Coordinates of C-alpha atoms in Angstrom, one line a residue:
X104 CA 21.3 0.5 69.8
X105 CA 23.7 3.0 71.4
X106 CA 21.1 4.7 73.6
X107 CA 19.7 1.4 74.7
X108 CA 23.1 0.3 75.8
X109 CA 23.6 3.5 77.7
X110 CA 20.2 2.9 79.5
X111 CA 21.2 -0.6 80.4
X112 CA 24.5 0.7 81.8
X113 CA 22.6 3.2 83.9
X114 CA 20.3 0.5 85.3
X115 CA 23.1 -1.9 85.9
X116 CA 21.7 -4.5 83.4
X117 CA 24.1 -6.9 81.7
X118 CA 23.6 -7.0 77.9
X119 CA 23.5 -10.7 76.8
X120 CA 22.8 -10.1 73.1
X121 CA 21.7 -7.6 70.6
X122 CA 19.0 -8.2 67.9
X123 CA 18.3 -6.1 64.8
X124 CA 16.6 -6.2 61.5
X125 CA 18.2 -3.4 59.5
X126 CA 16.3 -2.1 56.5
X127 CA 13.5 -4.7 56.9
X128 CA 9.8 -3.6 57.2
X129 CA 8.4 -3.6 60.7
X130 CA 4.9 -4.5 59.6
X131 CA 5.6 -8.2 60.0
X132 CA 7.7 -10.3 62.4
X133 CA 7.4 -13.5 60.3
X134 CA 10.2 -12.6 57.8
X135 CA 12.5 -10.8 60.3
X136 CA 15.4 -13.1 61.3
X137 CA 16.3 -10.8 64.3
X138 CA 12.9 -11.2 65.9
X139 CA 12.9 -14.9 65.2
X140 CA 16.3 -15.3 66.9
X141 CA 15.0 -13.2 69.9
X142 CA 12.0 -15.5 70.3
X143 CA 14.2 -18.6 70.2
X144 CA 16.6 -17.3 72.8
X145 CA 13.6 -16.2 75.0
X146 CA 12.3 -19.8 74.9
X147 CA 15.7 -21.1 76.0
X148 CA 15.8 -18.7 78.9
X149 CA 18.9 -16.8 77.7
X150 CA 17.7 -13.5 79.1
X151 CA 14.9 -12.1 81.3
X152 CA 14.3 -8.6 79.9
X153 CA 14.0 -7.1 76.4
X154 CA 15.0 -3.4 76.0
X155 CA 14.0 -1.4 72.9
X156 CA 13.8 2.3 72.0
X157 CA 10.1 2.1 71.4
X158 CA 7.4 -0.5 70.9
X159 CA 7.2 0.2 67.2
X160 CA 10.9 -0.8 66.9
X161 CA 9.8 -4.3 67.8
X162 CA 6.8 -4.4 65.4
X163 CA 4.1 -2.1 64.0
X164 CA 1.6 -4.9 63.4
X165 CA -1.2 -5.2 66.0
X166 CA -1.5 -8.9 65.8
X167 CA 2.3 -9.5 65.8
X168 CA 3.0 -7.3 68.8
X169 CA 0.2 -9.0 70.8
X170 CA 1.5 -12.4 69.9
X171 CA 5.1 -11.5 70.7
X172 CA 4.0 -10.0 74.1
X173 CA 2.1 -13.3 74.9
X174 CA 5.2 -15.4 74.1
X175 CA 7.5 -13.3 76.2
X176 CA 5.0 -13.1 79.1
X177 CA 4.8 -16.9 79.0
X178 CA 8.6 -17.1 79.2
X179 CA 8.6 -14.7 82.1
X180 CA 10.3 -11.9 80.2
X181 CA 9.5 -8.2 80.6
X182 CA 9.5 -5.7 77.7
X183 CA 10.9 -2.3 78.6
X184 CA 11.2 0.7 76.1
X185 CA 12.8 4.0 76.5
X186 CA 9.7 5.8 75.2
X187 CA 6.9 3.9 77.1
X188 CA 8.7 2.3 80.1
X189 CA 7.6 -1.2 81.1
X190 CA 5.1 -2.6 78.5
X191 CA 1.7 -3.8 79.7
X192 CA -1.5 -5.0 77.9
X193 CA -2.6 -1.3 77.7
X194 CA 0.5 -0.4 75.7
X195 CA 0.1 -3.3 73.4
X196 CA -3.6 -2.4 72.7
X197 CA -3.2 1.4 72.3
X198 CA 0.3 1.7 70.9
X199 CA -0.4 -1.3 68.6
X200 CA -3.4 0.5 67.2
X201 CA -1.5 3.8 66.8
X202 CA 1.4 2.1 65.0
X203 CA -1.0 0.3 62.6
X204 CA -2.7 3.6 61.8
X205 CA 0.7 5.2 61.2
X206 CA 1.6 2.4 58.7
X207 CA -1.8 2.9 56.9
X208 CA -1.4 6.6 56.7
X209 CA 2.2 6.3 55.5
X210 CA 1.1 3.9 52.7
X211 CA -1.5 6.4 51.6
X212 CA 0.9 9.3 51.5
X213 CA 3.5 7.3 49.6
X214 CA 0.9 6.2 47.1
X215 CA -0.3 9.8 46.6
X216 CA 3.3 11.0 46.1
X217 CA 4.0 8.3 43.5
X218 CA 0.8 9.0 41.6
X219 CA 1.9 12.7 41.3
X220 CA 5.2 11.6 39.8
X221 CA 3.5 9.1 37.4
X222 CA 1.1 11.7 36.1
X223 CA 4.1 13.9 35.2
X224 CA 5.5 11.0 33.2
X225 CA 8.1 10.0 35.7
X226 CA 8.8 6.6 37.1
X227 CA 6.6 5.3 39.9
X228 CA 9.3 2.8 41.1
X229 CA 11.5 0.3 39.5
X230 CA 13.5 0.5 36.2
X231 CA 12.3 -1.4 33.2
X232 CA 14.7 -3.2 30.8
X233 CA 15.5 -0.9 27.9
X234 CA 15.9 2.3 30.0
X235 CA 18.6 4.1 32.0
X236 CA 18.1 6.5 35.0
X237 CA 18.7 10.2 34.3
X238 CA 20.9 11.6 37.1
X239 CA 20.8 15.3 37.3
X240 CA 20.2 18.1 39.9
X241 CA 17.6 20.9 39.9
X242 CA 18.4 24.6 40.4
X243 CA 18.5 24.1 44.2
X244 CA 21.1 21.3 43.9
X245 CA 18.5 18.6 44.8
X246 CA 18.5 15.3 42.7
X247 CA 15.6 15.1 40.2
X248 CA 14.1 11.6 40.6
X249 CA 12.0 9.4 38.3
X250 CA 13.4 10.5 34.9
X251 CA 14.5 7.9 32.4
X252 CA 16.1 7.7 28.9
X253 CA 16.2 4.9 26.3
X254 CA 19.2 2.6 26.4
X255 CA 19.9 2.1 22.7
X256 CA 21.6 -1.3 23.0
X257 CA 18.8 -2.8 25.2
X258 CA 16.2 -1.2 23.0
X259 CA 17.5 -3.1 20.0
X260 CA 17.3 -6.4 22.0
X261 CA 13.7 -5.5 22.8
X262 CA 12.8 -5.0 19.1
X263 CA 14.4 -8.3 18.3
X264 CA 12.5 -10.2 21.0
X265 CA 9.2 -8.7 19.8
X266 CA 10.0 -9.5 16.1
X267 CA 10.9 -13.1 17.0
X268 CA 7.8 -13.6 19.1
X269 CA 5.5 -12.1 16.4
X270 CA 7.1 -14.5 13.9
X271 CA 6.1 -17.5 15.9
X272 CA 9.2 -18.2 18.0
X273 CA 8.4 -19.3 21.6
X274 CA 9.6 -17.3 24.6
X275 CA 11.7 -20.2 25.8
X276 CA 13.4 -20.4 22.4
X277 CA 14.0 -16.7 22.4
X278 CA 15.5 -16.8 25.9
X279 CA 17.7 -19.7 25.0
X280 CA 19.2 -17.9 22.0
X281 CA 19.8 -14.7 24.0
X282 CA 21.6 -16.7 26.7
X283 CA 23.6 -18.6 24.1
X284 CA 24.8 -15.3 22.6
X285 CA 25.8 -13.9 25.9
X286 CA 23.3 -11.1 25.9
X287 CA 22.6 -10.1 29.6
X288 CA 19.0 -10.0 30.7
X289 CA 17.4 -7.5 33.1
X290 CA 19.7 -6.7 36.1
X291 CA 22.5 -8.7 34.4
X292 CA 20.7 -12.0 35.0
X293 CA 20.0 -14.8 32.5
X294 CA 16.9 -14.7 30.3
X295 CA 14.0 -17.0 31.1
X296 CA 10.7 -17.6 29.4
X297 CA 8.7 -16.1 32.2
X298 CA 10.9 -12.9 32.0
X299 CA 9.4 -12.4 28.5
X300 CA 6.0 -14.0 28.9
X301 CA 5.0 -12.6 32.3
X302 CA 1.3 -12.1 33.0
X303 CA -0.8 -10.4 30.3
X304 CA -3.6 -9.0 32.5
X305 CA -1.2 -7.8 35.2
X306 CA 1.1 -6.2 32.6
X307 CA 4.2 -8.0 33.8
X308 CA 6.8 -9.5 31.5
X309 CA 8.8 -7.8 28.8
X310 CA 6.2 -8.7 26.1
X311 CA 3.4 -6.9 28.1
X312 CA 5.3 -3.7 29.0
X313 CA 3.2 -0.8 27.5
X314 CA 6.1 1.7 28.2
X315 CA 7.7 0.3 25.1
X316 CA 4.9 2.0 23.0
X317 CA 5.1 5.3 25.0
X318 CA 2.3 4.5 27.5
X319 CA 3.0 4.5 31.2
X320 CA 0.4 2.4 33.1
X321 CA 0.6 2.5 36.9
X322 CA -1.5 1.1 39.8
X323 CA -2.5 -2.0 37.9
X324 CA -2.1 -4.0 41.1
X325 CA -1.8 -3.6 44.8
X326 CA 0.1 -5.7 47.4
X327 CA -1.2 -7.3 50.6
X328 CA 0.7 -9.2 53.2
X329 CA -0.3 -12.8 53.7
X330 CA -0.9 -13.1 57.5
X331 CA 0.3 -16.7 57.5
X332 CA 3.6 -16.2 55.7
X333 CA 4.2 -12.4 56.0
X334 CA 5.0 -12.3 52.3
X335 CA 3.5 -9.8 49.9
X336 CA 0.8 -11.1 47.5
X337 CA -0.4 -9.1 44.5
X338 CA -4.0 -8.3 43.7
X339 CA -5.2 -6.9 40.4
X340 CA -6.9 -3.5 40.7
X341 CA -10.0 -2.6 38.7
X342 CA -9.1 -1.0 35.4
X343 CA -10.9 2.2 36.4
X344 CA -8.2 2.7 39.1
X345 CA -5.3 2.4 36.6
X346 CA -3.3 5.6 36.0
X347 CA -2.2 6.0 32.4
X348 CA 0.2 8.7 31.1
X349 CA 1.5 9.1 27.5
X350 CA 5.3 9.3 27.4
X351 CA 6.1 9.4 23.6
X352 CA 9.8 10.2 24.3
X353 CA 10.1 6.7 25.8
X354 CA 8.6 4.8 22.9
X355 CA 10.8 1.9 21.6
X356 CA 8.4 -0.1 19.4
X357 CA 6.0 0.9 16.6
X358 CA 2.3 0.1 16.8
X359 CA 2.4 -2.5 14.1
X360 CA 4.9 -4.7 15.9
X361 CA 3.2 -4.3 19.2
X362 CA -0.2 -5.2 17.8
X363 CA 1.3 -8.3 16.0
X364 CA 2.5 -9.5 19.4
X365 CA -0.8 -8.8 21.1
X366 CA -2.6 -10.7 18.2
X367 CA -0.4 -13.8 18.8
X368 CA -1.0 -13.6 22.6
X369 CA -4.8 -13.4 22.0
X370 CA -4.6 -16.4 19.7
X371 CA -2.8 -18.4 22.4
X372 CA -5.4 -17.4 24.9
X373 CA -8.3 -18.5 22.6
X374 CA -6.6 -21.8 22.0
X375 CA -6.2 -22.3 25.7
X376 CA -9.9 -21.6 26.5
X377 CA -10.9 -23.9 23.7
X378 CA -8.7 -26.7 25.0
X379 CA -10.2 -26.3 28.5
X380 CA -13.7 -26.5 27.1
X381 CA -13.0 -29.6 25.0
X382 CA -14.3 -32.9 26.0
X383 CA -11.3 -35.0 26.9
X384 CA -8.0 -34.5 28.6
X385 CA -6.2 -35.8 25.5
X386 CA -7.8 -33.0 23.4
X387 CA -6.8 -30.4 26.0
X388 CA -3.2 -31.5 25.9
X389 CA -3.1 -31.8 22.1
X390 CA -4.3 -28.2 21.7
X391 CA -2.0 -26.7 24.3
X392 CA 1.3 -28.3 23.2
X393 CA 3.3 -27.2 20.1
X394 CA 3.6 -29.4 17.0
X395 CA 6.1 -32.2 17.4
X396 CA 7.0 -32.0 13.7
X397 CA 6.3 -29.9 10.7
X398 CA 3.1 -31.8 9.8
X399 CA 1.8 -32.7 13.3
X400 CA -1.9 -31.9 13.5
X401 CA -2.4 -31.5 9.8
X402 CA -2.5 -35.2 8.8
X403 CA -5.8 -37.1 8.3
X404 CA -6.4 -40.8 7.6
X405 CA -8.1 -41.3 4.3
X406 CA -9.8 -44.5 5.5
X407 CA -11.4 -43.4 8.7
X408 CA -11.0 -39.6 8.5
X409 CA -9.3 -39.6 11.9
X410 CA -6.0 -38.0 12.9
X411 CA -2.6 -39.4 11.9
X412 CA 0.0 -39.0 14.6
X413 CA 3.7 -39.5 15.1
X414 CA 4.5 -42.8 16.8
X415 CA 7.6 -44.7 17.7
X416 CA 10.6 -45.0 15.3
X417 CA 9.7 -41.5 13.8
X418 CA 6.8 -42.8 11.7
X419 CA 3.3 -41.4 11.1
X420 CA 0.4 -43.8 11.4
X421 CA -3.4 -43.7 11.9
X422 CA -4.2 -43.0 15.6
X423 CA -7.5 -45.0 15.4
X424 CA -5.7 -48.1 14.3
X425 CA -2.8 -47.7 16.7
X426 CA -4.8 -47.1 19.9
X427 CA -8.2 -48.8 19.2
X428 CA -7.8 -51.0 16.1
X429 CA -11.0 -49.4 14.8
X430 CA -9.4 -48.5 11.4
X431 CA -8.1 -50.9 8.8
X432 CA -5.3 -48.5 7.7
X433 CA -2.2 -50.3 9.0
X434 CA 0.3 -48.4 6.9
X435 CA 2.9 -46.1 8.4
X436 CA 5.3 -43.7 6.7
X437 CA 8.6 -42.2 7.8
X438 CA 8.4 -38.6 8.9
X439 CA 11.3 -37.3 6.8
X440 CA 9.9 -39.0 3.6
X441 CA 6.4 -37.5 4.1
X442 CA 7.8 -34.0 4.8
X443 CA 10.0 -34.1 1.7
X444 CA 7.1 -35.1 -0.5
X445 CA 4.8 -32.4 1.0
X446 CA 7.4 -29.7 0.4
X447 CA 7.8 -31.0 -3.1
X448 CA 4.0 -30.8 -3.5
X449 CA 4.0 -27.2 -2.1
X450 CA 6.7 -26.2 -4.6
X451 CA 5.5 -27.7 -7.8
X452 CA 2.0 -29.2 -7.6
X453 CA -0.2 -27.1 -5.2
X454 CA 0.0 -24.0 -7.5
X455 CA 0.7 -25.7 -10.8
X456 CA -0.1 -23.2 -13.6
X457 CA -2.3 -25.5 -15.7
X458 CA -4.5 -26.2 -12.6
X459 CA -4.9 -22.8 -11.0
X460 CA -4.3 -20.4 -13.9
X461 CA -8.0 -19.4 -14.2
X462 CA -8.5 -19.1 -10.4
X463 CA -5.3 -17.0 -10.1
X464 CA -6.4 -14.7 -12.9
X465 CA -9.8 -14.2 -11.3
X466 CA -8.3 -13.6 -7.9
X467 CA -5.8 -11.1 -9.1
X468 CA -8.3 -9.3 -11.2
X469 CA -10.9 -9.0 -8.4
X470 CA -8.4 -8.0 -5.7
X471 CA -6.9 -5.3 -7.9
X472 CA -10.3 -4.0 -8.8
X473 CA -11.2 -3.6 -5.2
X474 CA -7.9 -1.9 -4.5
X475 CA -8.5 0.6 -7.3
X476 CA -12.0 1.3 -5.9
X477 CA -10.6 2.0 -2.4
X478 CA -7.9 4.2 -3.8
X479 CA -10.4 6.2 -5.8
X480 CA -12.6 6.6 -2.7
X481 CA -9.6 7.7 -0.6
X482 CA -8.5 10.3 -3.2
X483 CA -12.1 11.6 -3.4
X484 CA -12.2 12.0 0.4
X485 CA -8.8 13.8 0.4
X486 CA -10.0 16.2 -2.3
X487 CA -13.3 16.9 -0.5
X488 CA -11.5 17.4 2.8
X489 CA -9.2 19.9 1.2
X490 CA -12.1 21.8 -0.2
X491 CA -14.0 21.9 3.1
X492 CA -11.0 23.0 5.1
X493 CA -10.4 25.9 2.7
X494 CA -14.1 26.9 3.0
X495 CA -13.9 26.9 6.8
X496 CA -10.7 29.0 6.7
X497 CA -12.4 31.5 4.4
X498 CA -15.3 31.9 6.7
X499 CA -13.1 32.3 9.8
X500 CA -11.1 35.0 8.0
X501 CA -14.4 36.8 7.1
X502 CA -15.5 36.7 10.8
X503 CA -12.1 38.1 11.8
X504 CA -12.3 40.9 9.4
X505 CA -15.8 41.9 10.6
X506 CA -17.6 40.7 7.5
X507 CA -19.8 38.2 9.3
X508 CA -23.4 37.7 8.4
X509 CA -26.3 36.1 10.4
X510 CA -26.0 32.9 8.5
X511 CA -22.2 32.6 8.8
X512 CA -22.2 30.7 12.1
X513 CA -24.8 28.1 10.8
X514 CA -22.7 27.6 7.6
X515 CA -19.5 27.3 9.6
X516 CA -21.0 24.6 11.9
X517 CA -22.3 22.7 8.9
X518 CA -18.9 22.7 7.3
X519 CA -17.2 21.6 10.5
X520 CA -19.7 18.7 10.8
X521 CA -18.9 17.8 7.2
X522 CA -15.2 17.9 8.0
X523 CA -15.7 15.6 11.0
X524 CA -17.7 13.1 8.8
X525 CA -15.0 13.0 6.2
X526 CA -12.2 12.5 8.7
X527 CA -14.2 9.7 10.4
X528 CA -14.7 8.0 7.1
X529 CA -11.0 8.2 6.3
X530 CA -10.0 6.8 9.7
X531 CA -12.4 3.8 9.2
X532 CA -11.3 3.1 5.7
X533 CA -9.8 -0.4 5.2
X534 CA -6.1 -0.9 4.6
X535 CA -5.3 -0.6 0.8
X536 CA -3.0 -3.5 -0.1
X537 CA -0.6 -3.2 -3.1
X538 CA -1.8 -4.6 -6.3
X539 CA -1.1 -8.3 -7.0
X540 CA 1.3 -9.1 -9.8
X541 CA -0.2 -11.4 -12.4
X542 CA 2.7 -13.8 -12.2
X543 CA 2.1 -14.5 -8.5
X544 CA 2.3 -18.3 -8.9
X545 CA 6.0 -17.9 -9.8
X546 CA 6.6 -15.7 -6.7
X547 CA 4.8 -18.4 -4.6
X548 CA 7.2 -21.2 -5.7
X549 CA 10.3 -19.1 -5.0
X550 CA 9.1 -18.2 -1.5
X551 CA 8.3 -21.9 -0.7
X552 CA 11.8 -22.8 -1.9
X553 CA 13.4 -20.3 0.4
X554 CA 11.2 -21.6 3.3
X555 CA 12.3 -25.1 2.6
X556 CA 16.0 -24.1 2.7
X557 CA 15.3 -22.1 6.0
X558 CA 14.1 -25.4 7.7
X559 CA 17.7 -26.5 7.7
X560 CA 18.9 -23.4 9.7
X561 CA 18.3 -23.6 13.5
X562 CA 17.8 -19.8 13.8
X563 CA 15.1 -19.7 11.1
X564 CA 13.5 -23.1 11.5
X565 CA 10.6 -22.1 13.8
X566 CA 9.5 -19.2 11.7
X567 CA 9.8 -21.1 8.4
X568 CA 7.8 -24.1 9.8
X569 CA 5.0 -21.8 11.0
X570 CA 4.7 -20.2 7.6
X571 CA 4.7 -23.5 5.8
X572 CA 2.0 -24.9 8.2
X573 CA -0.1 -21.8 7.4
X574 CA -0.3 -22.8 3.7
X575 CA -1.5 -26.4 4.4
X576 CA -5.2 -27.1 5.1
X577 CA -4.6 -30.8 5.5
X578 CA -2.7 -33.8 4.1
X579 CA -4.8 -36.9 3.6
X580 CA -3.0 -40.3 3.7
X581 CA -4.5 -43.4 1.9
X582 CA -3.2 -47.0 1.8
X583 CA -1.8 -47.6 -1.7
X584 CA -2.9 -50.3 -4.1
X585 CA 0.3 -52.3 -3.7
X586 CA 1.6 -53.7 -0.4
X587 CA 3.7 -51.2 1.5
X588 CA 2.4 -48.2 -0.5
X589 CA 0.8 -45.0 0.8
X590 CA -0.5 -42.1 -1.2
X591 CA -0.9 -38.5 0.0
X592 CA -3.2 -35.7 -1.1
X593 CA -2.2 -32.2 -0.1
X594 CA -5.0 -29.6 0.4
X595 CA -4.4 -25.9 0.6
X596 CA -6.7 -22.9 1.2
X597 CA -6.4 -20.9 -2.0
X598 CA -7.2 -17.5 -0.4
X599 CA -4.6 -17.9 2.3
X600 CA -2.0 -19.0 -0.2
X601 CA -2.6 -16.1 -2.5
X602 CA -2.5 -13.7 0.4
X603 CA 0.8 -15.0 1.6
X604 CA 2.4 -15.1 -1.9
X605 CA 1.3 -11.6 -2.6
X606 CA 3.0 -10.1 0.5
X607 CA 6.2 -8.0 -0.1
X608 CA 9.4 -9.9 0.4
X609 CA 10.4 -7.9 3.5
X610 CA 6.9 -7.7 5.0
X611 CA 5.9 -9.6 8.1
X612 CA 3.5 -12.5 7.7
X613 CA 0.7 -10.6 9.2
X614 CA -2.7 -9.9 7.6
X615 CA -3.7 -6.4 7.0
X616 CA -7.3 -5.1 7.3
X617 CA -7.9 -4.9 3.5
X618 CA -10.0 -7.2 1.3
X619 CA -7.0 -9.3 0.3
X620 CA -7.3 -11.0 3.7
X621 CA -10.7 -12.4 3.0
X622 CA -10.0 -16.0 1.8
X623 CA -11.8 -17.2 -1.3
X624 CA -13.7 -20.5 -1.0
X625 CA -11.6 -22.3 -3.5
X626 CA -9.6 -25.5 -2.7
X627 CA -6.4 -26.4 -4.4
X628 CA -5.5 -30.0 -4.2
X629 CA -2.1 -31.4 -5.2
X630 CA -2.6 -34.8 -7.0
X631 CA -5.7 -33.9 -9.0
X632 CA -4.8 -34.3 -12.6
X633 CA -1.5 -35.9 -11.7
X634 CA -0.3 -39.4 -10.9
X635 CA -0.8 -39.7 -7.1
X636 CA 2.1 -39.0 -4.9
X637 CA 3.2 -42.5 -3.9
X638 CA 5.4 -43.5 -1.0
X639 CA 6.9 -47.0 -1.0
X640 CA 7.7 -48.3 2.5

């Protein structure tokens, strides 16, 4: 600006106004307020000459500089630069091309430099939530850039977010709780659901940041400028171009919690695809939205076998009768009454000892037998591996002492192949779950009681409701024999119930890879052998 004013003074030109776009990229004029103001003043005839240090100070984009030149020429305004003199079409063509090539070359060099930093485990730009910058100097007194360290307070918030999401709490509910507690989000801003959810494929969002498991992934996407708006638009790069570096010192989460979150995200994606492939818009919406109540989506009409939905005045009724009058079941039932009876059935009838005693005994016996077999196989592999490694060590020592024979190498290779086979077998072995206690039905009732109590606490309601819904296969509603009566039959999947009840009190409700997760094809129905559960309206 100073040398341009000096040139104007030498030429005897009067300076009408100064225009600048400090610290804004020169690759586009669309988003530069200084250039836009210059064009407006040019159209109004405020000046008749534009003076700049060089043509690339006005713009480095070929199309933009050509368009700008045309606008100023139409307004009768000349462009003069200290480097090139009076600008003509030749300058616009040649210098515009050179400036565009400079930008492209600069981008390549910057990208190459960032890649070198990332491959050394350093930051390639930006600071993720949960980390602090490390500010220190090298031996020459120059700042060392790109190093980070874990922020212990924010790391605990990250673990909490991942635990809550894995336990079924929505990103919006998590964000709402964090804001209510006054916990600041990234850059001190409020939390939002998109801050957590992000985009799974692009790796954006807190729940998708692989740095939390000690894996730095860079170059997932590239940015292009939209020629119409001048704004940057992201494009996903092929996975073969991603740069991945292991940084274990930056790990915040364990693999189990990370995989639990990924499993829930995958389940949501599958539900979304199914909803898009379903036949009607109503089915799509039903699959995508969350349950309105504890039992939404689990209720079936015993008359027409169709769905039972929540309608006005907080009552459940047959959807076929309500919307099409194609079912004769006109009865409705209050939501709170039905939920109370279902919880009562879960506690005392679904796993009543006199009904399921034989099935529980068979399940416990078979599961524990399989566990014992797996433990025995694992112990045998460990013993065999120890024996093989000792034999390998003995042969290696013989070779080092000069006692090698012609067959030693062949024998060593055979032992090493045997070692690899044992290790592969051990790595592929299924998870061995703890043995199930014979009195599991009692444990089940206690856990259901605790879940029922948790439904009354806002901070625990979502997680408890999700666990309870997992125990219910369906609830079938029949019109009762008397006017105003409705009976309900509660169905549960025995394998899923046993699996859930057998989990340790402090374990997450996630299925391991062992045989305990395979559900047995046995149905348990509350109401069989009892007086039917009856609701009087």
